[in-house]
Amino acid sequence: MIFVAMLLLAAQGRVYEIKGDAEVVLYHKGSLTLKLGSNATTGYSWTLELKKESYLECSNLDGTYYPPEKQIPGAGGYELFELKCKEGCVVGHAEEIKLRYSRPWEADSVSVRTIIVRISDEANGAL
């Protein structure tokens, strides 16, 4: 089932596996998916932060969690975030977003990822 979900996502747009700060390319008429390792059994999860005036949109700022394929106690899965351009998105524009890994009841994040999203006019991701 997870494999099928990844194939469907890949058909919609590029999937980027995020392990640190990164730069990604978004085709202005398409979408991209950010994939981050996550372990819901610890209470931690990723949250996406967009600027108020952002030209990007994400339907679920808390991501969608997928458990590991093998159900081993304590094993981590991953979270997915899909980004698209809003109206007014300009080719060549770059926007910084943040992903925070934290527990909802704690004030501090244990990890923060800074992602630069560059908008492209080519489906293959060229600028």
PDB file of C-alpha atoms in Angstrom:
ATOM      1  CA  MET A   1       0.000   0.000   0.000  1.00  0.00           C
ATOM      2  CA  ILE A   2       2.798   2.445   0.864  1.00  0.00           C
ATOM      3  CA  PHE A   3       4.537   1.651  -2.427  1.00  0.00           C
ATOM      4  CA  VAL A   4       1.312   2.429  -4.326  1.00  0.00           C
ATOM      5  CA  ALA A   5       0.964   5.746  -2.463  1.00  0.00           C
ATOM      6  CA  MET A   6       4.527   6.723  -3.412  1.00  0.00           C
ATOM      7  CA  LEU A   7       3.874   5.853  -7.076  1.00  0.00           C
ATOM      8  CA  LEU A   8       0.766   8.028  -7.106  1.00  0.00           C
ATOM      9  CA  LEU A   9       2.680  10.900  -5.516  1.00  0.00           C
ATOM     10  CA  ALA A  10       5.549  10.536  -7.956  1.00  0.00           C
ATOM     11  CA  ALA A  11       3.073  10.798 -10.844  1.00  0.00           C
ATOM     12  CA  GLN A  12       1.766  14.100  -9.451  1.00  0.00           C
ATOM     13  CA  GLY A  13       5.172  15.742  -8.999  1.00  0.00           C
ATOM     14  CA  ARG A  14       8.702  15.273  -7.793  1.00  0.00           C
ATOM     15  CA  VAL A  15       9.269  13.635  -4.381  1.00  0.00           C
ATOM     16  CA  TYR A  16      12.177  15.015  -2.327  1.00  0.00           C
ATOM     17  CA  GLU A  17      13.474  13.023   0.624  1.00  0.00           C
ATOM     18  CA  ILE A  18      14.536  15.642   3.170  1.00  0.00           C
ATOM     19  CA  LYS A  19      17.337  14.756   5.604  1.00  0.00           C
ATOM     20  CA  GLY A  20      18.679  18.254   6.283  1.00  0.00           C
ATOM     21  CA  ASP A  21      18.389  21.774   4.946  1.00  0.00           C
ATOM     22  CA  ALA A  22      17.697  21.620   1.224  1.00  0.00           C
ATOM     23  CA  GLU A  23      16.830  23.408  -1.985  1.00  0.00           C
ATOM     24  CA  VAL A  24      14.018  21.998  -4.116  1.00  0.00           C
ATOM     25  CA  VAL A  25      12.388  22.943  -7.417  1.00  0.00           C
ATOM     26  CA  LEU A  26       8.632  23.296  -7.932  1.00  0.00           C
ATOM     27  CA  TYR A  27       7.142  23.351 -11.433  1.00  0.00           C
ATOM     28  CA  HIS A  28       4.734  26.297 -11.340  1.00  0.00           C
ATOM     29  CA  LYS A  29       1.827  24.254 -12.783  1.00  0.00           C
ATOM     30  CA  GLY A  30       2.516  21.141 -10.729  1.00  0.00           C
ATOM     31  CA  SER A  31       3.280  20.010  -7.227  1.00  0.00           C
ATOM     32  CA  LEU A  32       6.118  18.580  -5.217  1.00  0.00           C
ATOM     33  CA  THR A  33       6.177  16.322  -2.191  1.00  0.00           C
ATOM     34  CA  LEU A  34       8.537  16.556   0.764  1.00  0.00           C
ATOM     35  CA  LYS A  35       9.228  13.265   2.556  1.00  0.00           C
ATOM     36  CA  LEU A  36      10.687  13.301   6.079  1.00  0.00           C
ATOM     37  CA  GLY A  37      11.479  10.442   8.421  1.00  0.00           C
ATOM     38  CA  SER A  38       9.201  10.477  11.458  1.00  0.00           C
ATOM     39  CA  ASN A  39       8.304   8.304  14.424  1.00  0.00           C
ATOM     40  CA  ALA A  40       4.803   8.868  15.761  1.00  0.00           C
ATOM     41  CA  THR A  41       5.373   6.414  18.623  1.00  0.00           C
ATOM     42  CA  THR A  42       7.608   9.042  20.302  1.00  0.00           C
ATOM     43  CA  GLY A  43       4.986  11.777  20.074  1.00  0.00           C
ATOM     44  CA  TYR A  44       7.124  13.754  17.632  1.00  0.00           C
ATOM     45  CA  SER A  45       5.847  14.934  14.269  1.00  0.00           C
ATOM     46  CA  TRP A  46       6.755  17.449  11.583  1.00  0.00           C
ATOM     47  CA  THR A  47       4.904  20.726  11.046  1.00  0.00           C
ATOM     48  CA  LEU A  48       5.310  22.912   7.969  1.00  0.00           C
ATOM     49  CA  GLU A  49       5.473  26.687   8.404  1.00  0.00           C
ATOM     50  CA  LEU A  50       4.634  28.982   5.506  1.00  0.00           C
ATOM     51  CA  LYS A  51       4.919  32.760   5.590  1.00  0.00           C
ATOM     52  CA  LYS A  52       1.623  34.634   5.771  1.00  0.00           C
ATOM     53  CA  GLU A  53       2.252  36.173   2.331  1.00  0.00           C
ATOM     54  CA  SER A  54       3.446  32.869   0.824  1.00  0.00           C
ATOM     55  CA  TYR A  55       2.854  32.004  -2.829  1.00  0.00           C
ATOM     56  CA  LEU A  56       2.916  28.338  -1.823  1.00  0.00           C
ATOM     57  CA  GLU A  57       0.098  26.245  -0.441  1.00  0.00           C
ATOM     58  CA  CYS A  58       0.026  22.994   1.468  1.00  0.00           C
ATOM     59  CA  SER A  59      -3.282  21.226   2.099  1.00  0.00           C
ATOM     60  CA  ASN A  60      -2.054  19.722   5.399  1.00  0.00           C
ATOM     61  CA  LEU A  61       0.531  21.708   7.389  1.00  0.00           C
ATOM     62  CA  ASP A  62       0.792  18.771   9.828  1.00  0.00           C
ATOM     63  CA  GLY A  63       1.690  16.350   7.039  1.00  0.00           C
ATOM     64  CA  THR A  64       0.375  12.864   6.411  1.00  0.00           C
ATOM     65  CA  TYR A  65       2.021  10.110   8.445  1.00  0.00           C
ATOM     66  CA  TYR A  66       2.792   6.687   6.968  1.00  0.00           C
ATOM     67  CA  PRO A  67       3.890   3.959   9.420  1.00  0.00           C
ATOM     68  CA  PRO A  68       6.819   1.677   8.636  1.00  0.00           C
ATOM     69  CA  GLU A  69       6.193  -1.243   6.293  1.00  0.00           C
ATOM     70  CA  LYS A  70       7.215  -3.734   8.988  1.00  0.00           C
ATOM     71  CA  GLN A  71       5.403  -3.202  12.272  1.00  0.00           C
ATOM     72  CA  ILE A  72       8.392  -3.361  14.631  1.00  0.00           C
ATOM     73  CA  PRO A  73       7.929  -1.640  18.030  1.00  0.00           C
ATOM     74  CA  GLY A  74       9.592   1.783  17.967  1.00  0.00           C
ATOM     75  CA  ALA A  75      10.266   1.742  14.212  1.00  0.00           C
ATOM     76  CA  GLY A  76       9.807   5.026  12.406  1.00  0.00           C
ATOM     77  CA  GLY A  77       7.795   5.793   9.329  1.00  0.00           C
ATOM     78  CA  TYR A  78       7.650   9.039   7.380  1.00  0.00           C
ATOM     79  CA  GLU A  79       5.519  12.123   6.798  1.00  0.00           C
ATOM     80  CA  LEU A  80       4.604  13.676   3.456  1.00  0.00           C
ATOM     81  CA  PHE A  81       3.844  17.308   2.631  1.00  0.00           C
ATOM     82  CA  GLU A  82       2.560  18.331  -0.809  1.00  0.00           C
ATOM     83  CA  LEU A  83       3.288  21.860  -2.025  1.00  0.00           C
ATOM     84  CA  LYS A  84       1.688  23.719  -4.927  1.00  0.00           C
ATOM     85  CA  CYS A  85       1.862  27.263  -6.275  1.00  0.00           C
ATOM     86  CA  LYS A  86      -0.935  29.686  -5.444  1.00  0.00           C
ATOM     87  CA  GLU A  87      -2.231  32.177  -7.962  1.00  0.00           C
ATOM     88  CA  GLY A  88       0.398  34.867  -8.475  1.00  0.00           C
ATOM     89  CA  CYS A  89       3.322  32.479  -8.111  1.00  0.00           C
ATOM     90  CA  VAL A  90       6.174  33.771 -10.299  1.00  0.00           C
ATOM     91  CA  VAL A  91       8.702  31.648 -12.191  1.00  0.00           C
ATOM     92  CA  GLY A  92      12.171  32.318 -10.797  1.00  0.00           C
ATOM     93  CA  HIS A  93      10.792  33.174  -7.354  1.00  0.00           C
ATOM     94  CA  ALA A  94      12.392  31.453  -4.364  1.00  0.00           C
ATOM     95  CA  GLU A  95      10.734  31.063  -0.987  1.00  0.00           C
ATOM     96  CA  GLU A  96      12.048  29.783   2.327  1.00  0.00           C
ATOM     97  CA  ILE A  97       9.898  27.415   4.366  1.00  0.00           C
ATOM     98  CA  LYS A  98      10.550  25.726   7.710  1.00  0.00           C
ATOM     99  CA  LEU A  99       9.763  22.226   8.909  1.00  0.00           C
ATOM    100  CA  ARG A 100       9.811  21.689  12.681  1.00  0.00           C
ATOM    101  CA  TYR A 101      10.019  18.307  14.427  1.00  0.00           C
ATOM    102  CA  SER A 102       8.429  18.559  17.853  1.00  0.00           C
ATOM    103  CA  ARG A 103       5.834  17.270  20.267  1.00  0.00           C
ATOM    104  CA  PRO A 104       2.612  19.307  20.337  1.00  0.00           C
ATOM    105  CA  TRP A 105       2.794  19.760  24.119  1.00  0.00           C
ATOM    106  CA  GLU A 106       6.409  21.023  24.147  1.00  0.00           C
ATOM    107  CA  ALA A 107       7.489  24.544  23.208  1.00  0.00           C
ATOM    108  CA  ASP A 108      10.829  23.696  21.589  1.00  0.00           C
ATOM    109  CA  SER A 109      11.551  21.807  18.379  1.00  0.00           C
ATOM    110  CA  VAL A 110      14.213  19.099  18.461  1.00  0.00           C
ATOM    111  CA  SER A 111      14.980  19.625  14.781  1.00  0.00           C
ATOM    112  CA  VAL A 112      14.336  22.339  12.210  1.00  0.00           C
ATOM    113  CA  ARG A 113      14.787  22.014   8.446  1.00  0.00           C
ATOM    114  CA  THR A 114      15.066  25.086   6.226  1.00  0.00           C
ATOM    115  CA  ILE A 115      13.933  24.427   2.667  1.00  0.00           C
ATOM    116  CA  ILE A 116      14.346  26.832  -0.254  1.00  0.00           C
ATOM    117  CA  VAL A 117      11.616  26.267  -2.861  1.00  0.00           C
ATOM    118  CA  ARG A 118      12.513  27.613  -6.310  1.00  0.00           C
ATOM    119  CA  ILE A 119       9.750  28.028  -8.882  1.00  0.00           C
ATOM    120  CA  SER A 120      10.475  26.705 -12.378  1.00  0.00           C
ATOM    121  CA  ASP A 121       8.668  26.933 -15.693  1.00  0.00           C
ATOM    122  CA  GLU A 122       9.841  23.477 -16.772  1.00  0.00           C
ATOM    123  CA  ALA A 123       8.286  20.214 -15.636  1.00  0.00           C
ATOM    124  CA  ASN A 124      11.732  18.598 -15.316  1.00  0.00           C
ATOM    125  CA  GLY A 125      12.692  21.117 -12.631  1.00  0.00           C
ATOM    126  CA  ALA A 126      15.145  23.258 -14.593  1.00  0.00           C
ATOM    127  CA  LEU A 127      15.295  26.921 -13.694  1.00  0.00           C
TER     128      LEU A 127
END
